[in-house]
């Protein structure tokens, strides 16, 4: 798809891969439309429609009509999984920011089943101004109908992962929490280009990116000030990931 050239004021591109998310994508986009302390000209959303067979695109257009200041662009995904779709969006974001001569520009990623906080973008831009190169946001589960046993399992797994990061003698960057996930991660355009982009894999592309960043000694700032809430559904769109893990835990614990 052809897109208008980026606004000269552009500071951040938000990448949002989506496959058959007509029920949830509206809330995700609406949250991005009302970001605080970031003028509309300074950010845009790249919605990657990954071979959708439902009304995801139509619902996105409805949100755009409801929020005419939102700079929303549509990309075609390859239909090979969330990782490939996210890569397509991040590649386009990097090209647009670097084309403006803005290597410090933010490539931020979230998911179509995720609602970011009103200050999600402003908190990340502030971190970039302080020198951050890669950012992991804190992702909470929504108030769904998960059994308490699964909720406790998820919290305990997070606690153990956080402790592992804190005890790592080679850790780089702030570790206020443990997450670096596609639902809330970001890099500067320069950093994205330096590491060669996100790997083209169907799933767990965020884990692969974390390994690449570690291998190149690039700190990840895991910040509690960067917040998002994601779906606690047990049937996701990817063969691996949060929904898969929650479903496996539910089958084991219930």
PDB file of C-alpha atoms in Angstrom:
ATOM      1  CA  UNK A   1       0.000   0.000   0.000  1.00  0.00           C
ATOM      2  CA  UNK A   2       1.162   3.544  -0.723  1.00  0.00           C
ATOM      3  CA  UNK A   3       1.349   5.943   2.195  1.00  0.00           C
ATOM      4  CA  UNK A   4       1.700   9.699   2.406  1.00  0.00           C
ATOM      5  CA  UNK A   5       5.194  10.875   3.286  1.00  0.00           C
ATOM      6  CA  UNK A   6       5.866  11.184   7.030  1.00  0.00           C
ATOM      7  CA  UNK A   7       5.207  14.496   8.696  1.00  0.00           C
ATOM      8  CA  UNK A   8       8.476  16.392   9.235  1.00  0.00           C
ATOM      9  CA  UNK A   9       7.581  16.538  12.944  1.00  0.00           C
ATOM     10  CA  UNK A  10       7.363  12.724  13.235  1.00  0.00           C
ATOM     11  CA  UNK A  11       9.110  11.341  16.332  1.00  0.00           C
ATOM     12  CA  UNK A  12       7.478   7.918  16.759  1.00  0.00           C
ATOM     13  CA  UNK A  13       5.986   5.148  14.627  1.00  0.00           C
ATOM     14  CA  UNK A  14       3.733   2.656  16.390  1.00  0.00           C
ATOM     15  CA  UNK A  15       3.636  -0.789  14.772  1.00  0.00           C
ATOM     16  CA  UNK A  16       0.440  -2.792  15.306  1.00  0.00           C
ATOM     17  CA  UNK A  17       0.213  -6.233  13.667  1.00  0.00           C
ATOM     18  CA  UNK A  18      -3.300  -7.655  13.468  1.00  0.00           C
ATOM     19  CA  UNK A  19      -4.857 -10.846  12.190  1.00  0.00           C
ATOM     20  CA  UNK A  20      -8.630 -11.248  12.558  1.00  0.00           C
ATOM     21  CA  UNK A  21      -8.881  -8.856  15.499  1.00  0.00           C
ATOM     22  CA  UNK A  22     -12.118  -7.026  14.643  1.00  0.00           C
ATOM     23  CA  UNK A  23     -13.399  -7.412  18.222  1.00  0.00           C
ATOM     24  CA  UNK A  24     -10.339  -5.976  19.975  1.00  0.00           C
ATOM     25  CA  UNK A  25      -8.554  -3.708  17.513  1.00  0.00           C
ATOM     26  CA  UNK A  26     -10.963  -0.822  18.130  1.00  0.00           C
ATOM     27  CA  UNK A  27      -9.978  -0.431  21.770  1.00  0.00           C
ATOM     28  CA  UNK A  28      -6.299  -0.765  20.891  1.00  0.00           C
ATOM     29  CA  UNK A  29      -6.444   1.991  18.272  1.00  0.00           C
ATOM     30  CA  UNK A  30      -8.658   4.229  20.392  1.00  0.00           C
ATOM     31  CA  UNK A  31      -6.043   4.163  23.163  1.00  0.00           C
ATOM     32  CA  UNK A  32      -3.350   5.125  20.676  1.00  0.00           C
ATOM     33  CA  UNK A  33      -5.511   7.966  19.384  1.00  0.00           C
ATOM     34  CA  UNK A  34      -5.644   9.714  22.769  1.00  0.00           C
ATOM     35  CA  UNK A  35      -1.989   9.697  23.777  1.00  0.00           C
ATOM     36  CA  UNK A  36      -1.144  12.505  26.170  1.00  0.00           C
ATOM     37  CA  UNK A  37       1.565  15.143  25.724  1.00  0.00           C
ATOM     38  CA  UNK A  38       2.468  14.002  22.209  1.00  0.00           C
ATOM     39  CA  UNK A  39       0.991  16.146  19.402  1.00  0.00           C
ATOM     40  CA  UNK A  40      -0.711  14.126  16.638  1.00  0.00           C
ATOM     41  CA  UNK A  41       1.865  15.268  14.083  1.00  0.00           C
ATOM     42  CA  UNK A  42       4.637  13.638  16.109  1.00  0.00           C
ATOM     43  CA  UNK A  43       3.419  10.046  15.869  1.00  0.00           C
ATOM     44  CA  UNK A  44       1.663   7.675  13.507  1.00  0.00           C
ATOM     45  CA  UNK A  45       0.286   4.136  13.646  1.00  0.00           C
ATOM     46  CA  UNK A  46       1.246   1.487  11.093  1.00  0.00           C
ATOM     47  CA  UNK A  47      -1.484  -1.166  11.223  1.00  0.00           C
ATOM     48  CA  UNK A  48      -0.247  -4.370   9.581  1.00  0.00           C
ATOM     49  CA  UNK A  49      -3.272  -6.311   8.341  1.00  0.00           C
ATOM     50  CA  UNK A  50      -1.891  -9.841   8.214  1.00  0.00           C
ATOM     51  CA  UNK A  51      -4.182 -11.615   5.750  1.00  0.00           C
ATOM     52  CA  UNK A  52      -7.298 -10.830   7.768  1.00  0.00           C
ATOM     53  CA  UNK A  53     -10.493 -12.633   6.767  1.00  0.00           C
ATOM     54  CA  UNK A  54     -12.765 -10.625   9.071  1.00  0.00           C
ATOM     55  CA  UNK A  55     -13.629  -6.935   9.440  1.00  0.00           C
ATOM     56  CA  UNK A  56     -10.430  -5.837  11.221  1.00  0.00           C
ATOM     57  CA  UNK A  57      -9.701  -3.246   8.548  1.00  0.00           C
ATOM     58  CA  UNK A  58     -13.262  -1.901   8.564  1.00  0.00           C
ATOM     59  CA  UNK A  59     -13.219  -1.552  12.346  1.00  0.00           C
ATOM     60  CA  UNK A  60      -9.902   0.276  12.154  1.00  0.00           C
ATOM     61  CA  UNK A  61     -11.385   2.701   9.620  1.00  0.00           C
ATOM     62  CA  UNK A  62     -14.289   3.359  11.987  1.00  0.00           C
ATOM     63  CA  UNK A  63     -11.846   4.308  14.744  1.00  0.00           C
ATOM     64  CA  UNK A  64      -9.952   6.553  12.334  1.00  0.00           C
ATOM     65  CA  UNK A  65     -13.218   8.291  11.445  1.00  0.00           C
ATOM     66  CA  UNK A  66     -13.999   8.746  15.150  1.00  0.00           C
ATOM     67  CA  UNK A  67     -10.514  10.207  15.771  1.00  0.00           C
ATOM     68  CA  UNK A  68      -9.680  12.179  12.609  1.00  0.00           C
ATOM     69  CA  UNK A  69      -6.418  13.469  14.080  1.00  0.00           C
ATOM     70  CA  UNK A  70      -5.017   9.928  14.317  1.00  0.00           C
ATOM     71  CA  UNK A  71      -2.441   9.300  11.597  1.00  0.00           C
ATOM     72  CA  UNK A  72      -3.282   5.706  10.699  1.00  0.00           C
ATOM     73  CA  UNK A  73      -1.639   3.862   7.806  1.00  0.00           C
ATOM     74  CA  UNK A  74      -2.408   0.344   6.602  1.00  0.00           C
ATOM     75  CA  UNK A  75       0.213  -2.200   5.560  1.00  0.00           C
ATOM     76  CA  UNK A  76      -0.273  -5.644   4.057  1.00  0.00           C
ATOM     77  CA  UNK A  77       1.262  -8.419   6.121  1.00  0.00           C
ATOM     78  CA  UNK A  78       2.697 -11.571   4.527  1.00  0.00           C
ATOM     79  CA  UNK A  79       0.355 -13.907   6.409  1.00  0.00           C
ATOM     80  CA  UNK A  80       3.224 -15.896   7.923  1.00  0.00           C
ATOM     81  CA  UNK A  81       2.612 -15.144  11.616  1.00  0.00           C
ATOM     82  CA  UNK A  82       2.877 -12.234  14.003  1.00  0.00           C
ATOM     83  CA  UNK A  83       6.667 -12.077  13.834  1.00  0.00           C
ATOM     84  CA  UNK A  84       6.734 -11.554  10.095  1.00  0.00           C
ATOM     85  CA  UNK A  85       3.924  -9.003  10.334  1.00  0.00           C
ATOM     86  CA  UNK A  86       5.688  -7.101  13.110  1.00  0.00           C
ATOM     87  CA  UNK A  87       8.891  -7.099  11.074  1.00  0.00           C
ATOM     88  CA  UNK A  88       7.056  -5.651   8.060  1.00  0.00           C
ATOM     89  CA  UNK A  89       5.760  -2.806  10.204  1.00  0.00           C
ATOM     90  CA  UNK A  90       9.063  -2.135  11.948  1.00  0.00           C
ATOM     91  CA  UNK A  91      10.970  -2.128   8.660  1.00  0.00           C
ATOM     92  CA  UNK A  92       8.567   0.472   7.280  1.00  0.00           C
ATOM     93  CA  UNK A  93       8.807   2.515  10.497  1.00  0.00           C
ATOM     94  CA  UNK A  94      12.606   2.502  10.373  1.00  0.00           C
ATOM     95  CA  UNK A  95      12.608   3.600   6.746  1.00  0.00           C
ATOM     96  CA  UNK A  96      10.231   6.487   7.462  1.00  0.00           C
ATOM     97  CA  UNK A  97      12.150   7.759  10.495  1.00  0.00           C
ATOM     98  CA  UNK A  98      15.588   7.389   8.970  1.00  0.00           C
ATOM     99  CA  UNK A  99      14.317   9.044   5.803  1.00  0.00           C
ATOM    100  CA  UNK A 100      13.604  12.115   7.916  1.00  0.00           C
ATOM    101  CA  UNK A 101      17.128  12.023   9.307  1.00  0.00           C
ATOM    102  CA  UNK A 102      15.750  11.042  12.699  1.00  0.00           C
ATOM    103  CA  UNK A 103      17.863   8.131  13.993  1.00  0.00           C
ATOM    104  CA  UNK A 104      16.657   8.871  17.537  1.00  0.00           C
ATOM    105  CA  UNK A 105      13.053   8.372  16.379  1.00  0.00           C
ATOM    106  CA  UNK A 106      11.039   5.735  18.237  1.00  0.00           C
ATOM    107  CA  UNK A 107       9.839   2.478  16.696  1.00  0.00           C
ATOM    108  CA  UNK A 108       7.259   1.277  19.217  1.00  0.00           C
ATOM    109  CA  UNK A 109       5.413  -2.028  19.016  1.00  0.00           C
ATOM    110  CA  UNK A 110       2.155  -3.177  20.564  1.00  0.00           C
ATOM    111  CA  UNK A 111      -0.559  -5.718  19.706  1.00  0.00           C
ATOM    112  CA  UNK A 112      -4.137  -5.491  18.479  1.00  0.00           C
ATOM    113  CA  UNK A 113      -5.415  -7.170  21.671  1.00  0.00           C
ATOM    114  CA  UNK A 114      -3.557  -4.667  23.873  1.00  0.00           C
ATOM    115  CA  UNK A 115      -4.594  -1.278  25.278  1.00  0.00           C
ATOM    116  CA  UNK A 116      -1.723   1.058  26.067  1.00  0.00           C
ATOM    117  CA  UNK A 117      -1.786   3.678  28.828  1.00  0.00           C
ATOM    118  CA  UNK A 118      -2.474   7.329  27.928  1.00  0.00           C
ATOM    119  CA  UNK A 119       1.158   8.232  28.620  1.00  0.00           C
ATOM    120  CA  UNK A 120       2.615   5.164  26.896  1.00  0.00           C
ATOM    121  CA  UNK A 121       4.265   7.120  24.105  1.00  0.00           C
ATOM    122  CA  UNK A 122       5.292  10.166  26.133  1.00  0.00           C
ATOM    123  CA  UNK A 123       7.005   7.952  28.747  1.00  0.00           C
ATOM    124  CA  UNK A 124       9.007   6.205  26.025  1.00  0.00           C
ATOM    125  CA  UNK A 125       9.972   9.424  24.266  1.00  0.00           C
ATOM    126  CA  UNK A 126      11.159  10.806  27.595  1.00  0.00           C
ATOM    127  CA  UNK A 127      13.262   7.670  28.112  1.00  0.00           C
ATOM    128  CA  UNK A 128      14.795   8.086  24.656  1.00  0.00           C
ATOM    129  CA  UNK A 129      15.711  11.667  25.526  1.00  0.00           C
ATOM    130  CA  UNK A 130      17.515  10.289  28.592  1.00  0.00           C
ATOM    131  CA  UNK A 131      19.559   7.993  26.362  1.00  0.00           C
ATOM    132  CA  UNK A 132      17.491   4.779  26.190  1.00  0.00           C
ATOM    133  CA  UNK A 133      17.958   2.697  23.057  1.00  0.00           C
ATOM    134  CA  UNK A 134      15.581  -0.212  23.735  1.00  0.00           C
ATOM    135  CA  UNK A 135      12.541  -0.207  26.043  1.00  0.00           C
ATOM    136  CA  UNK A 136      10.360  -2.951  27.487  1.00  0.00           C
ATOM    137  CA  UNK A 137       6.998  -1.854  28.879  1.00  0.00           C
ATOM    138  CA  UNK A 138       5.124  -3.364  31.819  1.00  0.00           C
ATOM    139  CA  UNK A 139       2.248  -5.467  30.512  1.00  0.00           C
ATOM    140  CA  UNK A 140      -0.628  -6.412  32.789  1.00  0.00           C
ATOM    141  CA  UNK A 141      -3.389  -8.921  32.066  1.00  0.00           C
ATOM    142  CA  UNK A 142      -6.870  -7.480  31.644  1.00  0.00           C
ATOM    143  CA  UNK A 143      -9.682  -8.250  34.057  1.00  0.00           C
ATOM    144  CA  UNK A 144     -10.776 -11.359  32.240  1.00  0.00           C
ATOM    145  CA  UNK A 145     -12.179 -14.600  33.563  1.00  0.00           C
ATOM    146  CA  UNK A 146      -8.921 -16.431  34.188  1.00  0.00           C
ATOM    147  CA  UNK A 147      -9.047 -18.897  37.074  1.00  0.00           C
ATOM    148  CA  UNK A 148      -7.166 -17.619  40.114  1.00  0.00           C
ATOM    149  CA  UNK A 149      -4.765 -20.538  39.923  1.00  0.00           C
ATOM    150  CA  UNK A 150      -3.643 -19.344  36.481  1.00  0.00           C
ATOM    151  CA  UNK A 151      -3.412 -15.736  37.650  1.00  0.00           C
ATOM    152  CA  UNK A 152      -1.151 -16.838  40.520  1.00  0.00           C
ATOM    153  CA  UNK A 153       0.951 -18.981  38.175  1.00  0.00           C
ATOM    154  CA  UNK A 154       1.444 -16.036  35.810  1.00  0.00           C
ATOM    155  CA  UNK A 155       2.437 -13.724  38.659  1.00  0.00           C
ATOM    156  CA  UNK A 156       4.888 -16.246  40.098  1.00  0.00           C
ATOM    157  CA  UNK A 157       6.463 -16.878  36.710  1.00  0.00           C
ATOM    158  CA  UNK A 158       6.943 -13.136  36.318  1.00  0.00           C
ATOM    159  CA  UNK A 159       8.491 -12.854  39.779  1.00  0.00           C
ATOM    160  CA  UNK A 160      11.003 -15.615  38.992  1.00  0.00           C
ATOM    161  CA  UNK A 161      11.919 -14.091  35.661  1.00  0.00           C
ATOM    162  CA  UNK A 162      12.433 -10.713  37.298  1.00  0.00           C
ATOM    163  CA  UNK A 163      14.686 -12.225  39.941  1.00  0.00           C
ATOM    164  CA  UNK A 164      16.707 -13.977  37.241  1.00  0.00           C
ATOM    165  CA  UNK A 165      17.269 -10.692  35.417  1.00  0.00           C
ATOM    166  CA  UNK A 166      18.199  -8.861  38.619  1.00  0.00           C
ATOM    167  CA  UNK A 167      20.731 -11.535  39.532  1.00  0.00           C
ATOM    168  CA  UNK A 168      22.402 -11.526  36.117  1.00  0.00           C
ATOM    169  CA  UNK A 169      25.919 -10.068  36.606  1.00  0.00           C
ATOM    170  CA  UNK A 170      26.054  -9.129  32.927  1.00  0.00           C
ATOM    171  CA  UNK A 171      22.700  -7.313  32.904  1.00  0.00           C
ATOM    172  CA  UNK A 172      22.581  -4.018  31.079  1.00  0.00           C
ATOM    173  CA  UNK A 173      19.845  -1.445  31.594  1.00  0.00           C
ATOM    174  CA  UNK A 174      17.144  -0.798  34.163  1.00  0.00           C
ATOM    175  CA  UNK A 175      15.115  -3.799  35.357  1.00  0.00           C
ATOM    176  CA  UNK A 176      12.034  -2.430  37.113  1.00  0.00           C
ATOM    177  CA  UNK A 177      10.175  -5.478  35.779  1.00  0.00           C
ATOM    178  CA  UNK A 178      10.977  -8.514  33.630  1.00  0.00           C
ATOM    179  CA  UNK A 179       9.158  -8.002  30.339  1.00  0.00           C
ATOM    180  CA  UNK A 180      10.330  -7.287  26.799  1.00  0.00           C
ATOM    181  CA  UNK A 181       7.374  -8.373  24.723  1.00  0.00           C
ATOM    182  CA  UNK A 182       5.795  -7.464  21.404  1.00  0.00           C
ATOM    183  CA  UNK A 183       2.807  -6.002  23.253  1.00  0.00           C
ATOM    184  CA  UNK A 184       5.085  -3.187  24.478  1.00  0.00           C
ATOM    185  CA  UNK A 185       8.614  -2.913  23.200  1.00  0.00           C
ATOM    186  CA  UNK A 186      10.474  -0.139  21.431  1.00  0.00           C
ATOM    187  CA  UNK A 187      13.824   0.744  19.880  1.00  0.00           C
ATOM    188  CA  UNK A 188      15.288   3.821  18.330  1.00  0.00           C
ATOM    189  CA  UNK A 189      15.442   3.680  14.547  1.00  0.00           C
ATOM    190  CA  UNK A 190      19.236   3.756  14.714  1.00  0.00           C
ATOM    191  CA  UNK A 191      19.323   0.786  17.098  1.00  0.00           C
ATOM    192  CA  UNK A 192      16.854  -1.153  14.969  1.00  0.00           C
ATOM    193  CA  UNK A 193      19.035  -0.623  11.910  1.00  0.00           C
ATOM    194  CA  UNK A 194      22.200  -1.479  13.836  1.00  0.00           C
ATOM    195  CA  UNK A 195      20.935  -4.905  14.958  1.00  0.00           C
ATOM    196  CA  UNK A 196      19.647  -5.736  11.488  1.00  0.00           C
ATOM    197  CA  UNK A 197      15.986  -5.509  12.378  1.00  0.00           C
ATOM    198  CA  UNK A 198      13.717  -8.016  14.022  1.00  0.00           C
ATOM    199  CA  UNK A 199      14.182 -11.620  12.889  1.00  0.00           C
ATOM    200  CA  UNK A 200      11.628 -12.923  10.366  1.00  0.00           C
ATOM    201  CA  UNK A 201      10.173 -15.711  12.474  1.00  0.00           C
ATOM    202  CA  UNK A 202       6.523 -16.714  12.866  1.00  0.00           C
ATOM    203  CA  UNK A 203       6.413 -16.418  16.676  1.00  0.00           C
ATOM    204  CA  UNK A 204       8.541 -15.399  19.658  1.00  0.00           C
ATOM    205  CA  UNK A 205      10.183 -12.692  17.577  1.00  0.00           C
ATOM    206  CA  UNK A 206      10.393 -10.526  20.703  1.00  0.00           C
ATOM    207  CA  UNK A 207      12.507 -13.143  22.497  1.00  0.00           C
ATOM    208  CA  UNK A 208      14.756 -13.358  19.450  1.00  0.00           C
ATOM    209  CA  UNK A 209      15.191  -9.593  19.426  1.00  0.00           C
ATOM    210  CA  UNK A 210      16.080  -9.598  23.122  1.00  0.00           C
ATOM    211  CA  UNK A 211      18.821 -12.156  22.459  1.00  0.00           C
ATOM    212  CA  UNK A 212      20.232 -10.048  19.614  1.00  0.00           C
ATOM    213  CA  UNK A 213      20.279  -6.931  21.803  1.00  0.00           C
ATOM    214  CA  UNK A 214      22.088  -8.837  24.549  1.00  0.00           C
ATOM    215  CA  UNK A 215      24.575 -10.175  22.040  1.00  0.00           C
ATOM    216  CA  UNK A 216      25.398  -6.643  20.927  1.00  0.00           C
ATOM    217  CA  UNK A 217      25.547  -5.254  24.489  1.00  0.00           C
ATOM    218  CA  UNK A 218      22.603  -2.908  23.969  1.00  0.00           C
ATOM    219  CA  UNK A 219      20.842  -2.142  27.260  1.00  0.00           C
ATOM    220  CA  UNK A 220      17.120  -2.821  27.580  1.00  0.00           C
ATOM    221  CA  UNK A 221      15.322  -0.381  29.864  1.00  0.00           C
ATOM    222  CA  UNK A 222      12.432  -2.277  31.454  1.00  0.00           C
ATOM    223  CA  UNK A 223      10.367   0.603  32.817  1.00  0.00           C
ATOM    224  CA  UNK A 224       7.269   0.586  35.021  1.00  0.00           C
ATOM    225  CA  UNK A 225       6.373   4.016  33.634  1.00  0.00           C
ATOM    226  CA  UNK A 226       5.612   2.400  30.255  1.00  0.00           C
ATOM    227  CA  UNK A 227       2.341   0.554  30.777  1.00  0.00           C
ATOM    228  CA  UNK A 228      -0.074  -1.567  28.738  1.00  0.00           C
ATOM    229  CA  UNK A 229      -2.893  -4.040  29.380  1.00  0.00           C
ATOM    230  CA  UNK A 230      -3.252  -7.108  27.195  1.00  0.00           C
ATOM    231  CA  UNK A 231      -5.944  -9.708  26.679  1.00  0.00           C
ATOM    232  CA  UNK A 232      -6.027 -12.715  28.997  1.00  0.00           C
ATOM    233  CA  UNK A 233      -7.692 -14.903  26.382  1.00  0.00           C
ATOM    234  CA  UNK A 234      -6.675 -18.540  26.120  1.00  0.00           C
ATOM    235  CA  UNK A 235      -6.947 -18.748  22.337  1.00  0.00           C
ATOM    236  CA  UNK A 236      -4.601 -16.341  20.620  1.00  0.00           C
ATOM    237  CA  UNK A 237      -3.586 -15.846  17.009  1.00  0.00           C
ATOM    238  CA  UNK A 238      -0.066 -17.259  17.386  1.00  0.00           C
ATOM    239  CA  UNK A 239       0.947 -20.875  17.897  1.00  0.00           C
ATOM    240  CA  UNK A 240       3.203 -19.730  20.754  1.00  0.00           C
ATOM    241  CA  UNK A 241       3.095 -16.787  23.114  1.00  0.00           C
ATOM    242  CA  UNK A 242       1.045 -15.546  26.056  1.00  0.00           C
ATOM    243  CA  UNK A 243      -2.318 -17.090  25.150  1.00  0.00           C
ATOM    244  CA  UNK A 244      -0.636 -20.438  24.472  1.00  0.00           C
ATOM    245  CA  UNK A 245       1.157 -20.294  27.829  1.00  0.00           C
ATOM    246  CA  UNK A 246      -2.005 -19.326  29.724  1.00  0.00           C
ATOM    247  CA  UNK A 247      -3.975 -22.139  28.078  1.00  0.00           C
ATOM    248  CA  UNK A 248      -1.265 -24.665  28.933  1.00  0.00           C
ATOM    249  CA  UNK A 249      -1.230 -23.480  32.539  1.00  0.00           C
ATOM    250  CA  UNK A 250      -5.015 -23.690  32.766  1.00  0.00           C
ATOM    251  CA  UNK A 251      -5.001 -27.252  31.413  1.00  0.00           C
ATOM    252  CA  UNK A 252      -2.365 -28.234  33.952  1.00  0.00           C
ATOM    253  CA  UNK A 253      -3.743 -26.460  37.020  1.00  0.00           C
ATOM    254  CA  UNK A 254      -7.502 -26.774  36.701  1.00  0.00           C
TER     255      UNK A 254
END
